[in-house]
PDB file of C-alpha atoms in Angstrom:
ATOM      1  CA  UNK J 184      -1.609 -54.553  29.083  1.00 92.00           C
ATOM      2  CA  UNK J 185      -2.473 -50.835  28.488  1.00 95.00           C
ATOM      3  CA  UNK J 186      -6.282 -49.294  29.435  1.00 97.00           C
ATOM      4  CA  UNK J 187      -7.273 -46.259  27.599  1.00 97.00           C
ATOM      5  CA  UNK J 188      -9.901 -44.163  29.173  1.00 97.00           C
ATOM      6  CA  UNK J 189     -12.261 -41.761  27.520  1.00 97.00           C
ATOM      7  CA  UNK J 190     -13.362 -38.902  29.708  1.00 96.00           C
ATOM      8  CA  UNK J 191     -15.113 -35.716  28.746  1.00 96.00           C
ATOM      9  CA  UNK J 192     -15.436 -32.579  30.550  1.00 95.00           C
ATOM     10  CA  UNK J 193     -18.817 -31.679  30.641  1.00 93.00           C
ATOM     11  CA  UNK J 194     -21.089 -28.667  33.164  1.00 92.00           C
ATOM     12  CA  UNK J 195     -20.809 -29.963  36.905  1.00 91.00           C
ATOM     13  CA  UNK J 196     -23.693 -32.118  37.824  1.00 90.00           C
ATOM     14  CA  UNK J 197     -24.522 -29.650  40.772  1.00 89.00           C
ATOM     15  CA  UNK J 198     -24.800 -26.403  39.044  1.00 89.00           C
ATOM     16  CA  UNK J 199     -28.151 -26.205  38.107  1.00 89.00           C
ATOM     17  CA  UNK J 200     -28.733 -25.574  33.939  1.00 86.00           C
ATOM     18  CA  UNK J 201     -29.703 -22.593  32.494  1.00 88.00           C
ATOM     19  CA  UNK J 202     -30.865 -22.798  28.439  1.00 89.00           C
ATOM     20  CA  UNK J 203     -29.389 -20.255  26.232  1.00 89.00           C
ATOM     21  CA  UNK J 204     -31.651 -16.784  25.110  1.00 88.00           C
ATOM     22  CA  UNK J 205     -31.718 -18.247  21.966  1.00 90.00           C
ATOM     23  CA  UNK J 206     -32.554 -21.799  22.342  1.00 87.00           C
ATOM     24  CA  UNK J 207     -29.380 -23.364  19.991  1.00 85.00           C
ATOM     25  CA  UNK J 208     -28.023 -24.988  23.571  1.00 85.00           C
ATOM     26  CA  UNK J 209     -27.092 -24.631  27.829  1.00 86.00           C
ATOM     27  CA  UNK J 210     -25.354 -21.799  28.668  1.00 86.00           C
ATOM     28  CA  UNK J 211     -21.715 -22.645  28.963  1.00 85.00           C
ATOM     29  CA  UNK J 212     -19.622 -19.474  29.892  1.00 85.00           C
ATOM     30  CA  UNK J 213     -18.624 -18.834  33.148  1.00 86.00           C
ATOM     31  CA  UNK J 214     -20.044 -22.507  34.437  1.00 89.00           C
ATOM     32  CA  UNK J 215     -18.092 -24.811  36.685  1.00 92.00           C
ATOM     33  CA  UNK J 216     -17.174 -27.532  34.349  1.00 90.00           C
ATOM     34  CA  UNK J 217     -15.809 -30.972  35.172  1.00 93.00           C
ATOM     35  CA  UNK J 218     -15.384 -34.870  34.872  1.00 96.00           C
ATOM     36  CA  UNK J 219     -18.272 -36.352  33.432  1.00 96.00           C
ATOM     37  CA  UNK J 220     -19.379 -38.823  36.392  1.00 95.00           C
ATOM     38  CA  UNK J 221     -19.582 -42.129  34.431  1.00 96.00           C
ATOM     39  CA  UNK J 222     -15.832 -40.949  33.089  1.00 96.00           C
ATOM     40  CA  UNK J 223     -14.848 -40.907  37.124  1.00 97.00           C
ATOM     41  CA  UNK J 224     -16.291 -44.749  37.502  1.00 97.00           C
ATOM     42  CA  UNK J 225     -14.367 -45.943  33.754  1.00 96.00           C
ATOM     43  CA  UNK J 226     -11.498 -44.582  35.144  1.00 97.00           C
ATOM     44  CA  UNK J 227     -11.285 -45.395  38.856  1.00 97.00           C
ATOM     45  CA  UNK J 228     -11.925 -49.006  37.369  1.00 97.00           C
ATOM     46  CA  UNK J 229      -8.959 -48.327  34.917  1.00 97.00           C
ATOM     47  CA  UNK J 230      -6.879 -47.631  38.338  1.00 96.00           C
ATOM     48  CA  UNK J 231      -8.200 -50.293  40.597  1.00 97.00           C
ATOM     49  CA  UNK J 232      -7.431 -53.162  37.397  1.00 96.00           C
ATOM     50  CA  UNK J 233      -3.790 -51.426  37.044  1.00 96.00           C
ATOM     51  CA  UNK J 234      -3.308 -52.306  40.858  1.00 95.00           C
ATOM     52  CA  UNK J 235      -4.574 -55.516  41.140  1.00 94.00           C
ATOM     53  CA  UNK J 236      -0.897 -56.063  38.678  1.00 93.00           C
ATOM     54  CA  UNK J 237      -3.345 -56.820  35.576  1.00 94.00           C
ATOM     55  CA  UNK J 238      -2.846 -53.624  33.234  1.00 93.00           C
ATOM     56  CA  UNK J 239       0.592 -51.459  32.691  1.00 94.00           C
ATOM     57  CA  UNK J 240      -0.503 -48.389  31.942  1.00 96.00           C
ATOM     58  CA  UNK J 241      -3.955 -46.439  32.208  1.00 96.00           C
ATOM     59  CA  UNK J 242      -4.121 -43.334  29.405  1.00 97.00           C
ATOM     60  CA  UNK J 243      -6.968 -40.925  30.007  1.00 97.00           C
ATOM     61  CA  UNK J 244      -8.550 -39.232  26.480  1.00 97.00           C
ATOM     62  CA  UNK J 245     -10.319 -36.284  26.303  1.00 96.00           C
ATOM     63  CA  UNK J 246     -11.497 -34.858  23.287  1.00 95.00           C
ATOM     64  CA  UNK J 247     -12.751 -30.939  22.507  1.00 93.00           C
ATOM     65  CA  UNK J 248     -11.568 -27.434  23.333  1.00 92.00           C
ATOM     66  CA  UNK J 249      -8.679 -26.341  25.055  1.00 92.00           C
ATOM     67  CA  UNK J 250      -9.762 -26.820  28.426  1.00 92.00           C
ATOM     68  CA  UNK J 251     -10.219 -30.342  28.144  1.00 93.00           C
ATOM     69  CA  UNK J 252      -6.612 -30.311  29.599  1.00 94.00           C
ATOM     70  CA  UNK J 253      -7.873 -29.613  33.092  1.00 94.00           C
ATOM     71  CA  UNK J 254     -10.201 -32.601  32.965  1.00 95.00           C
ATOM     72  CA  UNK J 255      -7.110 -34.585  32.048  1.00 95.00           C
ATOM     73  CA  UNK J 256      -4.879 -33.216  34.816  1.00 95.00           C
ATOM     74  CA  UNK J 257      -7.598 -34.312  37.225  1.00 95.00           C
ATOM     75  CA  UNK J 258      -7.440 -37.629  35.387  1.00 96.00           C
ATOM     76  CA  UNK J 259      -3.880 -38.114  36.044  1.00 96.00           C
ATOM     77  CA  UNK J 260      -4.164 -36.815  39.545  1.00 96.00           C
ATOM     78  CA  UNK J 261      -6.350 -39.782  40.194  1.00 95.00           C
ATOM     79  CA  UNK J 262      -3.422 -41.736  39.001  1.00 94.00           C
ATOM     80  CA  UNK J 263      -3.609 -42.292  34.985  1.00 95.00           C
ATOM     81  CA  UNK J 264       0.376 -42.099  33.727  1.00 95.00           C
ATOM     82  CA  UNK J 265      -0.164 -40.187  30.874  1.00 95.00           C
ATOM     83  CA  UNK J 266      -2.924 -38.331  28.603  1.00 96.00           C
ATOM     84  CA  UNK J 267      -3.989 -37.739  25.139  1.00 97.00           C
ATOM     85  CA  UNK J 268      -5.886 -34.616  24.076  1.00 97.00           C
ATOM     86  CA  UNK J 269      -7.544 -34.358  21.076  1.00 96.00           C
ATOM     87  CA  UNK J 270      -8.019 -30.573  19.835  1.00 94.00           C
ATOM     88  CA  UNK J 271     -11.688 -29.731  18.186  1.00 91.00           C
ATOM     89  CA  UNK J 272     -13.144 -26.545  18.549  1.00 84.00           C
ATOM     90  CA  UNK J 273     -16.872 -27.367  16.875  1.00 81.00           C
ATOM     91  CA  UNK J 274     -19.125 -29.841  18.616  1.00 83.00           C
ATOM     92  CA  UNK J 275     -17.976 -33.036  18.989  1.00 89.00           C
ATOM     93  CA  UNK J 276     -20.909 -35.917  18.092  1.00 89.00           C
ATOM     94  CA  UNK J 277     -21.011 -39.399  19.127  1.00 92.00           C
ATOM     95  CA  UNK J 278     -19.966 -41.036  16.149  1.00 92.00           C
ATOM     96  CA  UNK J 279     -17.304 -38.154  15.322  1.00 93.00           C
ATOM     97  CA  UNK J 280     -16.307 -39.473  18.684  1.00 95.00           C
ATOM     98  CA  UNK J 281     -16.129 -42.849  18.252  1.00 95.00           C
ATOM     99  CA  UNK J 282     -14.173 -42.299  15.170  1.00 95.00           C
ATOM    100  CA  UNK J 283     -11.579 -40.023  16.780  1.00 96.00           C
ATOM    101  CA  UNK J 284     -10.937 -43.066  19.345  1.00 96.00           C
ATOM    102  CA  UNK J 285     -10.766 -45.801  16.611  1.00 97.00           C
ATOM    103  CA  UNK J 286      -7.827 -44.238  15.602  1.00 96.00           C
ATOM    104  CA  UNK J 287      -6.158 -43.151  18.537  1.00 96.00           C
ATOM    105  CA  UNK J 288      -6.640 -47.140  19.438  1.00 96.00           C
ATOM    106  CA  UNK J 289      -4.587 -48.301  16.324  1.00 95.00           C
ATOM    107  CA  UNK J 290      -1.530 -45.708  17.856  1.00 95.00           C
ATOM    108  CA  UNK J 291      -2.085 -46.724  20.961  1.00 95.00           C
ATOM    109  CA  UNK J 292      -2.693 -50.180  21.050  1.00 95.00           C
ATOM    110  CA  UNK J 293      -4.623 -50.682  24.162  1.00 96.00           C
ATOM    111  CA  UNK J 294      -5.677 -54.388  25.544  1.00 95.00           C
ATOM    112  CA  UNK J 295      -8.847 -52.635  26.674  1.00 96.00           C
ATOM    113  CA  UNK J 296     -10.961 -49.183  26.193  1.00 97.00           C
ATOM    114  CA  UNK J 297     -13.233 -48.212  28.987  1.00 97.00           C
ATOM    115  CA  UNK J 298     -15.624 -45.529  29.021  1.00 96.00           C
ATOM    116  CA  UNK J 299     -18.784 -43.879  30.636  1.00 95.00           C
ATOM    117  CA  UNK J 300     -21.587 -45.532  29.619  1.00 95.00           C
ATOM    118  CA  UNK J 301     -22.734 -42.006  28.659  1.00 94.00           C
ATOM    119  CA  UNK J 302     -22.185 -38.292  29.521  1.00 93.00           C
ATOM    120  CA  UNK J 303     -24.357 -36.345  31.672  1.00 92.00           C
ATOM    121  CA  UNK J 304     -24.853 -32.947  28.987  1.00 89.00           C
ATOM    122  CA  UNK J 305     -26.120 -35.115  25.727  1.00 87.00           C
ATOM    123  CA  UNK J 306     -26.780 -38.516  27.628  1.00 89.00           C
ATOM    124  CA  UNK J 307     -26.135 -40.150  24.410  1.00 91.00           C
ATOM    125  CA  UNK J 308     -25.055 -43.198  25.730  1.00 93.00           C
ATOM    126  CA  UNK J 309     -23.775 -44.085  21.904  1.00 94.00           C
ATOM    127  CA  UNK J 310     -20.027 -43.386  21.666  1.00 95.00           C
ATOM    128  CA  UNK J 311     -19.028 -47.118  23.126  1.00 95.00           C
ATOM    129  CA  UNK J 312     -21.518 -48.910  20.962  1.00 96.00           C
ATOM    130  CA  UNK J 313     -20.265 -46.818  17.782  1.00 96.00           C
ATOM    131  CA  UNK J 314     -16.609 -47.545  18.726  1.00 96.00           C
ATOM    132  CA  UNK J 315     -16.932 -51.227  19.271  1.00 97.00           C
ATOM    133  CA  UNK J 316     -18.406 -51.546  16.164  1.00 97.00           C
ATOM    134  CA  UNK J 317     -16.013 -49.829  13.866  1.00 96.00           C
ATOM    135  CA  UNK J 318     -13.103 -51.562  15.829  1.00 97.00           C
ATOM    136  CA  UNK J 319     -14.952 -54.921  15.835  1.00 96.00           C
ATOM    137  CA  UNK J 320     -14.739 -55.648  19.286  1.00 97.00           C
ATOM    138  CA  UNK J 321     -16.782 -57.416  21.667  1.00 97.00           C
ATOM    139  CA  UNK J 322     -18.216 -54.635  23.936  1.00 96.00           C
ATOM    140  CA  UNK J 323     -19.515 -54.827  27.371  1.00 95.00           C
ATOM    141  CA  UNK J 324     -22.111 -51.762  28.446  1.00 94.00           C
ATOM    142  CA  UNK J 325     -23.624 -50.882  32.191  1.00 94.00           C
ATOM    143  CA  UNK J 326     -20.977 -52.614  33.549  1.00 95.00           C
ATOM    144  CA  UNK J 327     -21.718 -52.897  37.142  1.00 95.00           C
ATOM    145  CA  UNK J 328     -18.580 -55.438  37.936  1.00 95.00           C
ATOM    146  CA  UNK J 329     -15.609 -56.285  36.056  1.00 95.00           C
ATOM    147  CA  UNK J 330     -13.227 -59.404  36.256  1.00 95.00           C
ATOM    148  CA  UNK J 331     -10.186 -59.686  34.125  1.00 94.00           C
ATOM    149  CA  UNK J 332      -8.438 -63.191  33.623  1.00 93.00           C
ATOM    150  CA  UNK J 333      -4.830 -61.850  31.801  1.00 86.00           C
ATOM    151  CA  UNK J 334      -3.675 -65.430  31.369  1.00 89.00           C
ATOM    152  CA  UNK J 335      -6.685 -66.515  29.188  1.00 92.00           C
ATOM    153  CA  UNK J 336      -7.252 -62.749  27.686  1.00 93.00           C
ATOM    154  CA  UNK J 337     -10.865 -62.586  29.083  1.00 95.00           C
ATOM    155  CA  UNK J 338     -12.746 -59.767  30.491  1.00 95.00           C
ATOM    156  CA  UNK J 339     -16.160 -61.262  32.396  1.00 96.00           C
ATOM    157  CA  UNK J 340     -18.624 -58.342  32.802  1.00 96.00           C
ATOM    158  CA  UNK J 341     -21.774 -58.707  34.938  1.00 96.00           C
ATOM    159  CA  UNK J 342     -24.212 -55.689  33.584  1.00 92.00           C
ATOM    160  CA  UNK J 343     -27.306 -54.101  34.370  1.00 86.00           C
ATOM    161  CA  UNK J 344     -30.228 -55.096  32.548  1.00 87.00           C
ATOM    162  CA  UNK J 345     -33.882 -54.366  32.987  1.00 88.00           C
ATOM    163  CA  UNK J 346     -34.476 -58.480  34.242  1.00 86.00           C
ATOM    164  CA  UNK J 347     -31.764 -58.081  36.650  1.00 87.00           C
ATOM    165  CA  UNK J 348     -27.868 -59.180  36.078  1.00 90.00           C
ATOM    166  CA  UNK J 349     -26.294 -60.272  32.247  1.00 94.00           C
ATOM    167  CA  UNK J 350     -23.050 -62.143  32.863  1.00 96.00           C
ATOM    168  CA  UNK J 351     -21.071 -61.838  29.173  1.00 95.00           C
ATOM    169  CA  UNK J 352     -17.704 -63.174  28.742  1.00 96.00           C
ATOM    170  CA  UNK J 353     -15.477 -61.252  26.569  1.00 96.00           C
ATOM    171  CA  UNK J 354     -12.297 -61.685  24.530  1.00 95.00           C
ATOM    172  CA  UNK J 355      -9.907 -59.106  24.731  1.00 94.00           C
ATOM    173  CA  UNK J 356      -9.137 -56.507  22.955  1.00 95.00           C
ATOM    174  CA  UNK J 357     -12.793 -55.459  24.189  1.00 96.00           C
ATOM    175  CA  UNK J 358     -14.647 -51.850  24.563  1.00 97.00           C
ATOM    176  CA  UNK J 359     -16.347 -51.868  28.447  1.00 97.00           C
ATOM    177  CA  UNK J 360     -18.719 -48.794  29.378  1.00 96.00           C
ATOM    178  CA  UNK J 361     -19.506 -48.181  33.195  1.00 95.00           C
ATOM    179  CA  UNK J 362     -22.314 -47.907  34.827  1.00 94.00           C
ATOM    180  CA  UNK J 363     -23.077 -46.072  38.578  1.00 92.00           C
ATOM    181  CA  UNK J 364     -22.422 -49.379  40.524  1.00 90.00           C
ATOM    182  CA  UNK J 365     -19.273 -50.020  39.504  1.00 93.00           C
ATOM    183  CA  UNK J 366     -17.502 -48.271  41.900  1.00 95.00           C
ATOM    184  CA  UNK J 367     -16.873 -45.152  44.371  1.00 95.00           C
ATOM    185  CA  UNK J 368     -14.314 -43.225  42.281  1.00 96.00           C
ATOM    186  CA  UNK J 369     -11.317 -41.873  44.260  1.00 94.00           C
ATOM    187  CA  UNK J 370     -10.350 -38.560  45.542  1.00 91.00           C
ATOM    188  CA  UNK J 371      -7.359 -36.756  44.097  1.00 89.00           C
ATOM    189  CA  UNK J 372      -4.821 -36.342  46.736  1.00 90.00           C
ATOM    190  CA  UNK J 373      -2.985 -32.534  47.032  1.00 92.00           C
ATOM    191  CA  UNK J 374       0.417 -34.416  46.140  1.00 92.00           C
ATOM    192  CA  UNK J 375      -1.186 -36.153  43.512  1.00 92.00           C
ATOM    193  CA  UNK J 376      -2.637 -32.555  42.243  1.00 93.00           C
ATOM    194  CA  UNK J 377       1.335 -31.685  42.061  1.00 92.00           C
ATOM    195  CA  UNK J 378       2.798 -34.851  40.260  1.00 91.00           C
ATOM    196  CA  UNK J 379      -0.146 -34.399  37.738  1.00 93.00           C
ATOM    197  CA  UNK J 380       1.583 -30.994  36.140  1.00 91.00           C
ATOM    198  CA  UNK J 381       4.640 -33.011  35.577  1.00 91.00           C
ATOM    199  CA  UNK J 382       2.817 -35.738  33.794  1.00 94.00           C
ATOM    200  CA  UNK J 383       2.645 -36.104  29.919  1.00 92.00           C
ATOM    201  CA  UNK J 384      -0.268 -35.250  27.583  1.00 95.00           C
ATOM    202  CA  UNK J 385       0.325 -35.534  23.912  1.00 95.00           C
ATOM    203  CA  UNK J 386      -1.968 -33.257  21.725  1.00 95.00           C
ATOM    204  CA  UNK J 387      -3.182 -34.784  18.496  1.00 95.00           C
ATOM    205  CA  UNK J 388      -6.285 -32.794  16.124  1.00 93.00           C
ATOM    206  CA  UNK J 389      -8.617 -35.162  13.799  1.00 93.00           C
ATOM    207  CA  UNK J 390      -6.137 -34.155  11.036  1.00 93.00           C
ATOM    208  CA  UNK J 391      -3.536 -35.617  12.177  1.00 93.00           C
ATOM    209  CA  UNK J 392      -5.452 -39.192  13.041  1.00 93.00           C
ATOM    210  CA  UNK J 393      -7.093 -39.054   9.662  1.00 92.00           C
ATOM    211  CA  UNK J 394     -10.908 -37.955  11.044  1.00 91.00           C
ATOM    212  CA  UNK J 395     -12.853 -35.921   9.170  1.00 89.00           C
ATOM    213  CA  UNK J 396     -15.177 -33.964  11.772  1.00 88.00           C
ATOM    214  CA  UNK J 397     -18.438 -33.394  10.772  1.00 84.00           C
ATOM    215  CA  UNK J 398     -21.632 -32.648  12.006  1.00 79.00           C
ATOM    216  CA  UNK J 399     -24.357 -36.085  11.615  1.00 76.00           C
ATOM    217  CA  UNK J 400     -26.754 -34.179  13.850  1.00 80.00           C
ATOM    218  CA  UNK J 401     -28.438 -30.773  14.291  1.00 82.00           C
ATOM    219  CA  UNK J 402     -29.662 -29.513  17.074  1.00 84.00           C
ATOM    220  CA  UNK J 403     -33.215 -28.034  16.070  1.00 89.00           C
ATOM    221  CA  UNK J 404     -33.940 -26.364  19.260  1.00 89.00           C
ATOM    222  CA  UNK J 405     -33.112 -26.731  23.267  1.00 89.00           C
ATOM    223  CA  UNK J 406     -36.155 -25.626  25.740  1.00 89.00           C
ATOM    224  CA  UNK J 407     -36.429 -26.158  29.312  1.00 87.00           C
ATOM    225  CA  UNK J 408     -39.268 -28.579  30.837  1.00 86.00           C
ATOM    226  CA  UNK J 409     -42.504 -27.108  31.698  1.00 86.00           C
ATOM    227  CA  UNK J 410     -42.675 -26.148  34.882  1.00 85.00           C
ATOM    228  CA  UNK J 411     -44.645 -28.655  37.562  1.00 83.00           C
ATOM    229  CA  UNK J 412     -48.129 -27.906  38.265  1.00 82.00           C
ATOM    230  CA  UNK J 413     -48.845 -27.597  42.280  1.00 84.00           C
ATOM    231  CA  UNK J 414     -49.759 -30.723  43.910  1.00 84.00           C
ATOM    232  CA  UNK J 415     -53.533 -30.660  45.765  1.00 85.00           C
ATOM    233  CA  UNK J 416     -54.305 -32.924  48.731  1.00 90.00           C
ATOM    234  CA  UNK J 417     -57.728 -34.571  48.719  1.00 90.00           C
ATOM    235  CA  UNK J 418     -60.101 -35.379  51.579  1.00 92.00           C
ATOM    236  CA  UNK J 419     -60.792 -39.220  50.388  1.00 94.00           C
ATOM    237  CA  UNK J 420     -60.479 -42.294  47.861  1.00 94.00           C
ATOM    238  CA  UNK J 421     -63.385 -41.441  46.252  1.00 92.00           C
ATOM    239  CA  UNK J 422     -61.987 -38.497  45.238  1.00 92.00           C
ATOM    240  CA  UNK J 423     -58.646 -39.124  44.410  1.00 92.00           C
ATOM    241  CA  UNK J 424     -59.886 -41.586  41.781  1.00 92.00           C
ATOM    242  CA  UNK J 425     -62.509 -39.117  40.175  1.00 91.00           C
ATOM    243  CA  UNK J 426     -59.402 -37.067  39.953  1.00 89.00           C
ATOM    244  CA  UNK J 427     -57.402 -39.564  38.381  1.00 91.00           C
ATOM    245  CA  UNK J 428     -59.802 -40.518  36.149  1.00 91.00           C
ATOM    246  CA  UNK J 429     -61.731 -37.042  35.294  1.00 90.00           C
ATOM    247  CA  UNK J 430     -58.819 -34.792  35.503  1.00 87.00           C
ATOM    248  CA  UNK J 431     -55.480 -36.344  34.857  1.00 83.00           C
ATOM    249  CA  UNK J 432     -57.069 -39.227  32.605  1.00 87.00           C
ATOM    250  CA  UNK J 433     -54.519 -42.219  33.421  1.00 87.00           C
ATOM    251  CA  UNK J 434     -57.240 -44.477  34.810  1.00 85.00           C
TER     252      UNK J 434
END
């Protein structure tokens, strides 16, 4: 069986954001960009099912500008065998997403597509949804443990849910998205860094796969959050609750 991964290469989630002057988005240039963390999780997964002897193959797919090749070489230095970029220089939307992956799953063939249960820069958390649907899989999102059974073709997927833990059984082919309990995603290796350059990654654009790209959304206007008022410490009860109910109105 063959796992295709989606990852996307998005601003580091330590480097702290700064909005553009003129509001249309976060300032990009000259930002440490990497592996969207949920991307890390679907794809250490990916690794840990291919070595348990229950997958083939493990293709990482990354979507968007050039540089979306060094988020794939760090893919296959974690130990995917080959990757699949898809060139798009405008902004890339969920569904535009979803759509680019639909297609590159009827090349590909895969028994199973994981992915991030959502990116870190739009947190979206839409792209699996949309791509199960137009694929008509069964889909299985916040995955927080995953058990394949290859000899019946069945996928169980315990996921987070606000009551606690779903349990879903699903038929494969099926779309899985990750959530942050999955797993403790694995650091490349230095001789891993090396056999990544040698590795394969075969560049498609949404021409070639039939996808017309086009924009569903627009973004009216990006501001930062106000900034947070200074605390005050009070001398009693009594007074904390004429504050709460006098000043800050919630009681």
């Amino acid at each position: 069986m063959k796992i295709m991964v989606a990852v996307k290469r998005v601003v580091d989630y330590a480097v702290k954001i700064r909005v553009k002057a003129d509001k249309t988005g976060v300032e990009t240039q000259n930002v440490k960009m990497s592996m969207n963390p949920f991307c890390e999780i679907a794809l250490e997964e990916a690794l840990r099912i291919k070595e348990s002897g229950l997958a083939s193959e493990v293709v990482a797919v990354s979507m968007g500008p050039a540089q979306c090749v060094d988020t794939l070489r760090t893919g296959l230095a974690m130990g995917a065998d080959r990757g699949i970029h898809v060139e798009a220089t405008g902004a890339l939307y969920p569904l535009s997403v979803a759509k680019l992956l639909k297609a590159l799953v009827e090349v590909e063939k895969p028994g199973l597509l994981i992915l991030g249960k959502q990116a870190i820069d739009d947190d979206c958390n839409q792209t699996g949804q949309m791509v199960a649907g137009l694929l008509g899989w069964p889909q299985g999102t916040f995955a927080s443990k995953v058990v394949l059974d290859k000899e019946n073709q069945v996928a169980t997927v315990d996921r987070e849910v606000d009551g606690g833990l779903e349990t879903l059984s699903l038929d494969l082919p099926a779309v899985i998205t990750t959530d942050l309990r999955l797993n403790q995603p694995r650091y490349a290796t230095l001789p891993n860094i090396m056999k990544a350059k040698s590795k394969v990654i075969k560049k498609f654009t949404p021409q070639e796969l039939n996808v017309e790209i086009k924009s569903d959304l627009e973004v009216v206007q990006v501001t930062e959050p106000p900034k947070r008022k200074a605390g005050v410490i009070v001398s009693s009860v009594d007074e904390l609750l004429d504050k709460l109910k006098n000043e800050a109105h919630v009681i």
